[in-house]
Amino acid sequence: MLNRLDKLVWGGVIAAGTLAAWPAHAGKTLDAIKARGQVVCGVNVGLAGFSAADSNGKWSGLDVDICRAVAASVLSDPEKVKYVPLTAQQRFTALQSGEVDVLSRNTTFTLTRDASLGMHVTAVTYYDGQGFMVPAKSKIKSAKQLKNQTVCVQSGTTTEKNLTDYSKANALAIKPVVFEKLEAANGAYFAGRCIAYTTDASGLASIRNKEAKVPADHVILPELISKEPLGPMVRRGDDEWFAIVKWVIYGLLEAEEYGVAQANVDQMKSSQDPVVQRILGTGEDTGKLLGLDKEWLARAVKATGNYGEIFERNVGPKSTLALPRGTNNLWSKGGLMYAYPVR
Ligand SMILES: N[C@@H](CCC(=O)N[C@@H](CS)C(=O)NCC(=O)O)C(=O)O
């Protein structure tokens, strides 16, 4: 039973919790980022469209843009990112050990990764699924025709596990040829050591485009054998940082939904729409709830564009990857991208 004093104290706590919002503490990750002046972002070693460095060492891609948006939010400068290229095998240890602040690297959200590796999934930045690529001359039209065939696959991935499940469920007795490194897997497939290659469909498009002598000589089969919701992960134990990364992503989505884009951020600051005002920090201050300032999201949109712009530039129909917007469209346009409200 609560005594009178306890009741008063708890009443106060509950009232504060329900009625008042208080500024967030910065959190130890954000403190460290501010002290070093850089966000350390774990990215792919090289997957064009998602994260790849050019000959001058300049990184670009959808996953890279998330790092840039976060840096613009927290350090007011999208250039203040140190990129740490990580293979599939290295990525989780790098995040667990504190080598990187955030892992933004075509990584699938799964229960095991979220619940047992000391990490949190943030928000999905690309809904994908696992597919197969085969040489056009093989005349294979469906993954079901891969019975007893060799399939090149990279270890340390959901891909490897899904392939085993799919083979079992469909009694295909597929023979996986497993490689630890991406180049080795690519090399083996293009040298004809496997009949098919499997990874996330976006990865297949990227690899075909970049590595095939003649991309049209390779066909991506229509079946997707899994769900691969990809997005950034953070370490457990820092709720404030977790919230920042998650809300930058939701913020970029909400900006798209409300027509706030890279080119119009400044004009939109005079908008009378309360949602736009919250996005741009001209109305309620949502930044202080995250331990940031009013313009946290305006700066992110100015640096990278909203989510739709990030998608189009890096992987969309007019980019070299030419991926359709499809499931990655906003919920209001028939897709799965549904941001929690920035309010
Ligand atoms: N989304 C899957 C697959 C991610 C993955 O690592 N894919 C491979 C093939 S596209 C890759 O990016 N490899 C690059 C590397 O390890 O350097 C996962 O999270 O396990």
Tab-separated table of C-alpha atoms and ligand atoms in Angstrom:
chain	number	residue	atom	x	y	z
A	1	MET	CA	0.000	0.000	0.000
A	2	LEU	CA	1.272	3.449	-0.802
A	3	ASN	CA	1.361	5.925	2.045
A	4	ARG	CA	0.192	9.488	1.536
A	5	LEU	CA	3.631	10.856	0.781
A	6	ASP	CA	4.343	8.129	-1.784
A	7	LYS	CA	1.021	8.872	-3.428
A	8	LEU	CA	1.893	12.547	-3.670
A	9	VAL	CA	5.323	11.818	-5.100
A	10	TRP	CA	4.048	9.280	-7.633
A	11	GLY	CA	1.169	11.566	-8.517
A	12	GLY	CA	3.695	14.256	-9.332
A	13	VAL	CA	5.839	11.914	-11.397
A	14	ILE	CA	2.835	10.671	-13.347
A	15	ALA	CA	1.592	14.205	-13.950
A	16	ALA	CA	5.034	15.253	-15.156
A	17	GLY	CA	5.236	12.204	-17.391
A	18	THR	CA	1.885	12.696	-19.003
A	19	LEU	CA	1.671	16.455	-19.227
A	20	ALA	CA	5.113	17.878	-19.469
A	21	ALA	CA	7.934	17.051	-21.811
A	22	TRP	CA	11.410	17.760	-20.614
A	23	PRO	CA	14.535	18.312	-22.664
A	24	ALA	CA	16.446	15.098	-23.222
A	25	HIS	CA	19.924	14.593	-21.810
A	26	ALA	CA	22.384	14.569	-24.638
A	27	GLY	CA	23.452	10.957	-24.012
A	28	LYS	CA	26.978	9.588	-23.960
A	29	THR	CA	27.202	8.762	-27.673
A	30	LEU	CA	26.173	12.279	-28.646
A	31	ASP	CA	28.626	13.723	-26.121
A	32	ALA	CA	31.425	11.667	-27.645
A	33	ILE	CA	30.390	12.669	-31.180
A	34	LYS	CA	30.412	16.343	-30.234
A	35	ALA	CA	33.802	16.025	-28.537
A	36	ARG	CA	35.407	14.368	-31.577
A	37	GLY	CA	33.466	16.453	-34.096
A	38	GLN	CA	32.497	13.443	-36.216
A	39	VAL	CA	29.843	10.768	-36.441
A	40	VAL	CA	31.504	7.404	-37.018
A	41	CYS	CA	29.330	5.488	-39.426
A	42	GLY	CA	29.775	1.817	-40.307
A	43	VAL	CA	28.993	1.327	-44.000
A	44	ASN	CA	29.353	-1.279	-46.728
A	45	VAL	CA	32.791	-1.816	-48.204
A	46	GLY	CA	31.301	-0.996	-51.592
A	47	LEU	CA	27.749	-1.495	-52.772
A	48	ALA	CA	26.947	1.144	-55.387
A	49	GLY	CA	23.713	3.001	-54.634
A	50	PHE	CA	23.919	2.194	-50.905
A	51	SER	CA	27.482	2.989	-49.912
A	52	ALA	CA	30.526	3.270	-52.081
A	53	ALA	CA	33.559	5.539	-52.213
A	54	ASP	CA	34.690	7.119	-55.500
A	55	SER	CA	38.335	7.446	-56.615
A	56	ASN	CA	38.690	10.550	-54.441
A	57	GLY	CA	37.447	8.715	-51.378
A	58	LYS	CA	34.089	10.513	-51.438
A	59	TRP	CA	31.299	8.292	-50.146
A	60	SER	CA	27.789	8.257	-51.553
A	61	GLY	CA	24.641	6.148	-51.450
A	62	LEU	CA	21.380	5.775	-49.595
A	63	ASP	CA	23.032	4.371	-46.438
A	64	VAL	CA	25.693	7.088	-46.634
A	65	ASP	CA	23.019	9.790	-46.892
A	66	ILE	CA	21.516	8.606	-43.620
A	67	CYS	CA	24.922	9.157	-41.974
A	68	ARG	CA	25.107	12.589	-43.602
A	69	ALA	CA	21.609	13.530	-42.439
A	70	VAL	CA	22.429	12.471	-38.878
A	71	ALA	CA	25.660	14.505	-38.949
A	72	ALA	CA	23.772	17.531	-40.279
A	73	SER	CA	21.289	17.162	-37.415
A	74	VAL	CA	23.752	16.684	-34.589
A	75	LEU	CA	26.889	18.517	-35.799
A	76	SER	CA	25.364	21.002	-38.261
A	77	ASP	CA	27.579	19.607	-41.029
A	78	PRO	CA	26.881	16.577	-43.256
A	79	GLU	CA	30.596	16.288	-44.052
A	80	LYS	CA	31.480	15.513	-40.456
A	81	VAL	CA	31.257	11.763	-40.870
A	82	LYS	CA	34.011	9.198	-40.655
A	83	TYR	CA	33.096	6.181	-42.767
A	84	VAL	CA	34.237	2.771	-41.601
A	85	PRO	CA	33.793	0.167	-44.358
A	86	LEU	CA	32.659	-3.139	-42.893
A	87	THR	CA	32.104	-6.590	-44.375
A	88	ALA	CA	29.039	-8.626	-43.473
A	89	GLN	CA	31.111	-10.548	-40.907
A	90	GLN	CA	32.700	-7.506	-39.263
A	91	ARG	CA	29.702	-5.219	-38.959
A	92	PHE	CA	28.091	-6.298	-35.674
A	93	THR	CA	31.349	-6.544	-33.735
A	94	ALA	CA	32.232	-3.042	-34.936
A	95	LEU	CA	28.980	-1.707	-33.515
A	96	GLN	CA	29.129	-3.759	-30.300
A	97	SER	CA	32.703	-2.723	-29.547
A	98	GLY	CA	31.998	0.994	-30.004
A	99	GLU	CA	34.160	1.308	-33.122
A	100	VAL	CA	31.186	2.899	-34.891
A	101	ASP	CA	28.320	5.049	-33.535
A	102	VAL	CA	25.814	3.724	-36.028
A	103	LEU	CA	25.742	0.872	-38.527
A	104	SER	CA	24.143	2.088	-41.760
A	105	ARG	CA	24.894	-0.809	-44.067
A	106	ASN	CA	22.231	-2.828	-45.929
A	107	THR	CA	21.493	-4.669	-42.707
A	108	THR	CA	18.295	-6.631	-42.219
A	109	PHE	CA	16.296	-6.139	-39.032
A	110	THR	CA	15.651	-9.513	-37.388
A	111	LEU	CA	14.600	-10.618	-33.921
A	112	THR	CA	18.008	-12.159	-33.177
A	113	ARG	CA	19.902	-9.043	-34.155
A	114	ASP	CA	17.533	-6.745	-32.268
A	115	ALA	CA	17.139	-8.825	-29.140
A	116	SER	CA	20.354	-10.713	-28.574
A	117	LEU	CA	23.342	-8.903	-30.024
A	118	GLY	CA	23.319	-5.819	-27.795
A	119	MET	CA	21.887	-3.643	-30.538
A	120	HIS	CA	18.664	-1.919	-31.477
A	121	VAL	CA	17.075	-1.649	-34.888
A	122	THR	CA	16.083	1.952	-35.624
A	123	ALA	CA	13.766	2.569	-38.608
A	124	VAL	CA	13.590	0.905	-42.022
A	125	THR	CA	15.272	2.859	-44.816
A	126	TYR	CA	14.743	0.273	-47.572
A	127	TYR	CA	12.249	-2.589	-47.748
A	128	ASP	CA	13.910	-5.381	-49.662
A	129	GLY	CA	13.669	-9.117	-50.241
A	130	GLN	CA	16.121	-11.820	-51.233
A	131	GLY	CA	16.368	-12.705	-54.898
A	132	PHE	CA	18.433	-14.737	-57.356
A	133	MET	CA	20.461	-13.738	-60.387
A	134	VAL	CA	21.314	-16.184	-63.162
A	135	PRO	CA	23.073	-15.891	-66.521
A	136	ALA	CA	20.447	-15.154	-69.199
A	137	LYS	CA	21.859	-17.986	-71.272
A	138	SER	CA	20.988	-20.489	-68.511
A	139	LYS	CA	17.331	-20.044	-69.523
A	140	ILE	CA	16.350	-20.443	-65.850
A	141	LYS	CA	13.110	-18.503	-65.282
A	142	SER	CA	12.270	-19.373	-61.685
A	143	ALA	CA	14.138	-20.086	-58.457
A	144	LYS	CA	12.235	-23.387	-58.297
A	145	GLN	CA	14.399	-24.554	-61.224
A	146	LEU	CA	17.515	-24.427	-59.045
A	147	LYS	CA	17.119	-28.033	-57.851
A	148	ASN	CA	20.556	-29.552	-57.065
A	149	GLN	CA	22.244	-26.414	-58.409
A	150	THR	CA	25.112	-24.397	-56.969
A	151	VAL	CA	24.307	-20.922	-55.630
A	152	CYS	CA	26.988	-18.367	-54.632
A	153	VAL	CA	26.243	-16.673	-51.293
A	154	GLN	CA	28.070	-14.584	-48.701
A	155	SER	CA	28.471	-15.789	-45.102
A	156	GLY	CA	27.411	-13.821	-42.035
A	157	THR	CA	24.204	-12.762	-43.733
A	158	THR	CA	20.504	-13.474	-43.514
A	159	THR	CA	20.964	-14.474	-47.167
A	160	GLU	CA	22.852	-17.629	-46.257
A	161	LYS	CA	20.176	-18.700	-43.763
A	162	ASN	CA	17.241	-17.890	-46.055
A	163	LEU	CA	18.806	-19.928	-48.844
A	164	THR	CA	18.980	-22.980	-46.591
A	165	ASP	CA	15.359	-22.462	-45.466
A	166	TYR	CA	14.118	-21.994	-49.024
A	167	SER	CA	15.957	-25.061	-50.281
A	168	LYS	CA	14.538	-27.134	-47.429
A	169	ALA	CA	10.978	-25.830	-47.696
A	170	ASN	CA	10.882	-26.502	-51.424
A	171	ALA	CA	12.955	-29.735	-51.370
A	172	LEU	CA	15.448	-28.222	-53.824
A	173	ALA	CA	18.715	-29.576	-52.373
A	174	ILE	CA	20.464	-26.379	-53.462
A	175	LYS	CA	24.251	-26.503	-53.034
A	176	PRO	CA	25.374	-23.230	-51.437
A	177	VAL	CA	28.899	-22.086	-52.335
A	178	VAL	CA	29.747	-19.814	-49.422
A	179	PHE	CA	32.228	-16.922	-49.440
A	180	GLU	CA	33.258	-14.625	-46.645
A	181	LYS	CA	34.058	-11.683	-48.915
A	182	LEU	CA	31.818	-9.978	-51.432
A	183	GLU	CA	34.514	-9.784	-54.129
A	184	ALA	CA	35.086	-13.517	-53.831
A	185	ALA	CA	31.369	-14.263	-54.169
A	186	ASN	CA	31.052	-11.892	-57.138
A	187	GLY	CA	34.197	-13.272	-58.761
A	188	ALA	CA	33.014	-16.862	-58.409
A	189	TYR	CA	29.591	-16.162	-59.892
A	190	PHE	CA	30.873	-14.151	-62.855
A	191	ALA	CA	33.516	-16.840	-63.498
A	192	GLY	CA	30.694	-19.373	-63.762
A	193	ARG	CA	31.503	-21.296	-60.587
A	194	CYS	CA	27.851	-21.175	-59.484
A	195	ILE	CA	24.672	-21.411	-61.517
A	196	ALA	CA	23.056	-18.602	-59.540
A	197	TYR	CA	23.905	-15.766	-57.150
A	198	THR	CA	21.697	-14.814	-54.229
A	199	THR	CA	21.456	-11.718	-52.041
A	200	ASP	CA	19.027	-8.840	-51.379
A	201	ALA	CA	17.349	-7.813	-54.653
A	202	SER	CA	18.822	-4.313	-54.350
A	203	GLY	CA	22.266	-5.883	-53.924
A	204	LEU	CA	21.732	-7.988	-57.037
A	205	ALA	CA	20.860	-4.873	-59.062
A	206	SER	CA	23.944	-3.113	-57.727
A	207	ILE	CA	26.299	-6.047	-58.368
A	208	ARG	CA	24.910	-6.731	-61.856
A	209	ASN	CA	25.274	-3.089	-62.783
A	210	LYS	CA	28.788	-2.703	-61.448
A	211	GLU	CA	30.450	-6.077	-61.917
A	212	ALA	CA	28.911	-7.732	-64.973
A	213	LYS	CA	30.756	-7.214	-68.274
A	214	VAL	CA	27.348	-6.972	-69.963
A	215	PRO	CA	24.605	-6.420	-67.340
A	216	ALA	CA	21.908	-7.569	-69.764
A	217	ASP	CA	23.563	-11.018	-69.836
A	218	HIS	CA	22.233	-11.594	-66.300
A	219	VAL	CA	18.631	-11.921	-65.215
A	220	ILE	CA	17.181	-11.282	-61.761
A	221	LEU	CA	14.486	-13.909	-61.186
A	222	PRO	CA	11.015	-12.717	-60.189
A	223	GLU	CA	10.734	-14.513	-56.828
A	224	LEU	CA	11.674	-12.840	-53.572
A	225	ILE	CA	12.187	-15.569	-50.981
A	226	SER	CA	12.319	-13.430	-47.832
A	227	LYS	CA	11.591	-10.089	-46.210
A	228	GLU	CA	14.692	-7.936	-45.803
A	229	PRO	CA	13.792	-4.716	-44.018
A	230	LEU	CA	17.077	-2.798	-44.129
A	231	GLY	CA	18.050	0.072	-41.878
A	232	PRO	CA	20.559	1.462	-39.406
A	233	MET	CA	21.309	-0.174	-36.071
A	234	VAL	CA	22.708	1.375	-32.896
A	235	ARG	CA	24.229	-0.074	-29.748
A	236	ARG	CA	22.028	-0.746	-26.742
A	237	GLY	CA	22.505	1.374	-23.656
A	238	ASP	CA	22.053	4.841	-25.095
A	239	ASP	CA	18.373	5.623	-25.494
A	240	GLU	CA	19.029	9.224	-26.485
A	241	TRP	CA	21.216	8.287	-29.444
A	242	PHE	CA	18.769	5.556	-30.457
A	243	ALA	CA	16.007	8.182	-30.512
A	244	ILE	CA	18.060	10.631	-32.568
A	245	VAL	CA	18.910	8.155	-35.349
A	246	LYS	CA	15.346	6.837	-35.469
A	247	TRP	CA	13.786	10.305	-35.591
A	248	VAL	CA	16.128	11.629	-38.256
A	249	ILE	CA	14.817	8.809	-40.489
A	250	TYR	CA	11.182	9.439	-39.593
A	251	GLY	CA	11.812	13.146	-40.054
A	252	LEU	CA	13.155	12.642	-43.593
A	253	LEU	CA	10.039	10.609	-44.389
A	254	GLU	CA	7.684	13.151	-42.869
A	255	ALA	CA	9.464	15.902	-44.817
A	256	GLU	CA	8.698	14.033	-48.038
A	257	GLU	CA	5.089	13.544	-47.002
A	258	TYR	CA	4.648	17.263	-46.390
A	259	GLY	CA	6.559	18.440	-49.473
A	260	VAL	CA	9.594	19.768	-47.629
A	261	ALA	CA	12.537	19.274	-49.986
A	262	GLN	CA	16.192	20.224	-50.283
A	263	ALA	CA	15.434	23.087	-52.672
A	264	ASN	CA	12.537	24.620	-50.741
A	265	VAL	CA	13.572	24.257	-47.062
A	266	ASP	CA	14.185	27.976	-46.713
A	267	GLN	CA	10.935	29.103	-48.403
A	268	MET	CA	8.951	26.520	-46.429
A	269	LYS	CA	10.057	28.202	-43.207
A	270	SER	CA	7.269	30.726	-43.793
A	271	SER	CA	4.661	27.944	-44.090
A	272	GLN	CA	1.638	28.235	-41.811
A	273	ASP	CA	1.092	24.454	-41.734
A	274	PRO	CA	1.786	23.338	-38.139
A	275	VAL	CA	3.304	20.030	-39.325
A	276	VAL	CA	5.719	21.837	-41.639
A	277	GLN	CA	6.464	24.276	-38.820
A	278	ARG	CA	7.394	21.382	-36.524
A	279	ILE	CA	9.569	19.793	-39.218
A	280	LEU	CA	11.429	23.039	-39.798
A	281	GLY	CA	11.578	24.211	-36.198
A	282	THR	CA	9.579	27.365	-36.843
A	283	GLY	CA	6.760	26.216	-34.557
A	284	GLU	CA	7.094	23.813	-31.632
A	285	ASP	CA	10.648	22.860	-30.757
A	286	THR	CA	10.924	19.092	-31.234
A	287	GLY	CA	14.729	19.254	-31.234
A	288	LYS	CA	15.031	19.915	-27.530
A	289	LEU	CA	13.225	16.670	-26.779
A	290	LEU	CA	16.069	14.878	-28.559
A	291	GLY	CA	18.844	16.901	-26.933
A	292	LEU	CA	19.221	18.897	-30.166
A	293	ASP	CA	18.205	22.360	-31.348
A	294	LYS	CA	15.128	23.580	-33.267
A	295	GLU	CA	16.663	23.230	-36.723
A	296	TRP	CA	17.844	19.613	-36.389
A	297	LEU	CA	15.550	18.332	-39.106
A	298	ALA	CA	15.687	21.392	-41.382
A	299	ARG	CA	19.453	20.913	-41.577
A	300	ALA	CA	19.118	17.213	-42.391
A	301	VAL	CA	16.678	17.912	-45.256
A	302	LYS	CA	18.901	20.694	-46.545
A	303	ALA	CA	21.904	18.376	-46.530
A	304	THR	CA	20.453	15.288	-48.196
A	305	GLY	CA	16.936	16.114	-49.330
A	306	ASN	CA	13.924	14.288	-47.920
A	307	TYR	CA	13.639	10.476	-48.058
A	308	GLY	CA	12.140	10.507	-51.558
A	309	GLU	CA	15.005	12.629	-52.852
A	310	ILE	CA	17.556	10.329	-51.208
A	311	PHE	CA	15.877	7.320	-52.821
A	312	GLU	CA	15.667	8.880	-56.296
A	313	ARG	CA	19.247	10.144	-56.330
A	314	ASN	CA	20.871	6.917	-55.201
A	315	VAL	CA	18.768	3.977	-56.309
A	316	GLY	CA	15.593	5.287	-58.007
A	317	PRO	CA	14.340	4.737	-61.567
A	318	LYS	CA	16.565	7.469	-63.039
A	319	SER	CA	19.726	6.332	-61.218
A	320	THR	CA	22.057	3.663	-62.606
A	321	LEU	CA	20.473	1.044	-60.326
A	322	ALA	CA	17.024	1.945	-61.704
A	323	LEU	CA	15.070	0.390	-58.834
A	324	PRO	CA	11.340	1.134	-58.758
A	325	ARG	CA	10.046	3.006	-55.720
A	326	GLY	CA	7.540	0.175	-55.125
A	327	THR	CA	7.176	-0.869	-51.490
A	328	ASN	CA	9.519	1.947	-50.522
A	329	ASN	CA	6.952	4.529	-51.505
A	330	LEU	CA	5.149	6.495	-48.802
A	331	TRP	CA	2.132	4.825	-47.189
A	332	SER	CA	-0.018	7.590	-48.692
A	333	LYS	CA	1.135	6.462	-52.159
A	334	GLY	CA	0.593	2.736	-51.684
A	335	GLY	CA	3.972	1.901	-50.144
A	336	LEU	CA	5.157	0.803	-46.708
A	337	MET	CA	7.005	3.949	-45.624
A	338	TYR	CA	5.035	5.262	-42.686
A	339	ALA	CA	6.807	7.677	-40.360
A	340	TYR	CA	5.667	8.161	-36.795
A	341	PRO	CA	4.548	11.773	-36.490
A	342	VAL	CA	7.177	14.374	-35.654
A	343	ARG	CA	5.328	16.033	-32.813
B	1	LIG	N1	20.715	-7.760	-45.712
B	1	LIG	C1	21.467	-8.952	-45.475
B	1	LIG	C2	22.665	-9.079	-46.417
B	1	LIG	C3	23.640	-7.963	-46.229
B	1	LIG	C4	25.006	-8.183	-46.904
B	1	LIG	O1	26.028	-8.067	-46.202
B	1	LIG	N2	25.025	-8.440	-48.200
B	1	LIG	C5	26.232	-8.675	-48.906
B	1	LIG	C6	25.950	-8.970	-50.370
B	1	LIG	S1	25.107	-7.660	-51.227
B	1	LIG	C7	27.158	-7.479	-48.791
B	1	LIG	O2	26.719	-6.353	-48.712
B	1	LIG	N3	28.461	-7.705	-48.752
B	1	LIG	C8	29.455	-6.689	-48.720
B	1	LIG	C9	30.652	-7.051	-47.912
B	1	LIG	O3	30.572	-7.939	-47.023
B	1	LIG	O4	31.680	-6.413	-48.109
B	1	LIG	C10	21.941	-9.003	-44.035
B	1	LIG	O5	21.763	-8.026	-43.307
B	1	LIG	O6	22.477	-10.044	-43.616
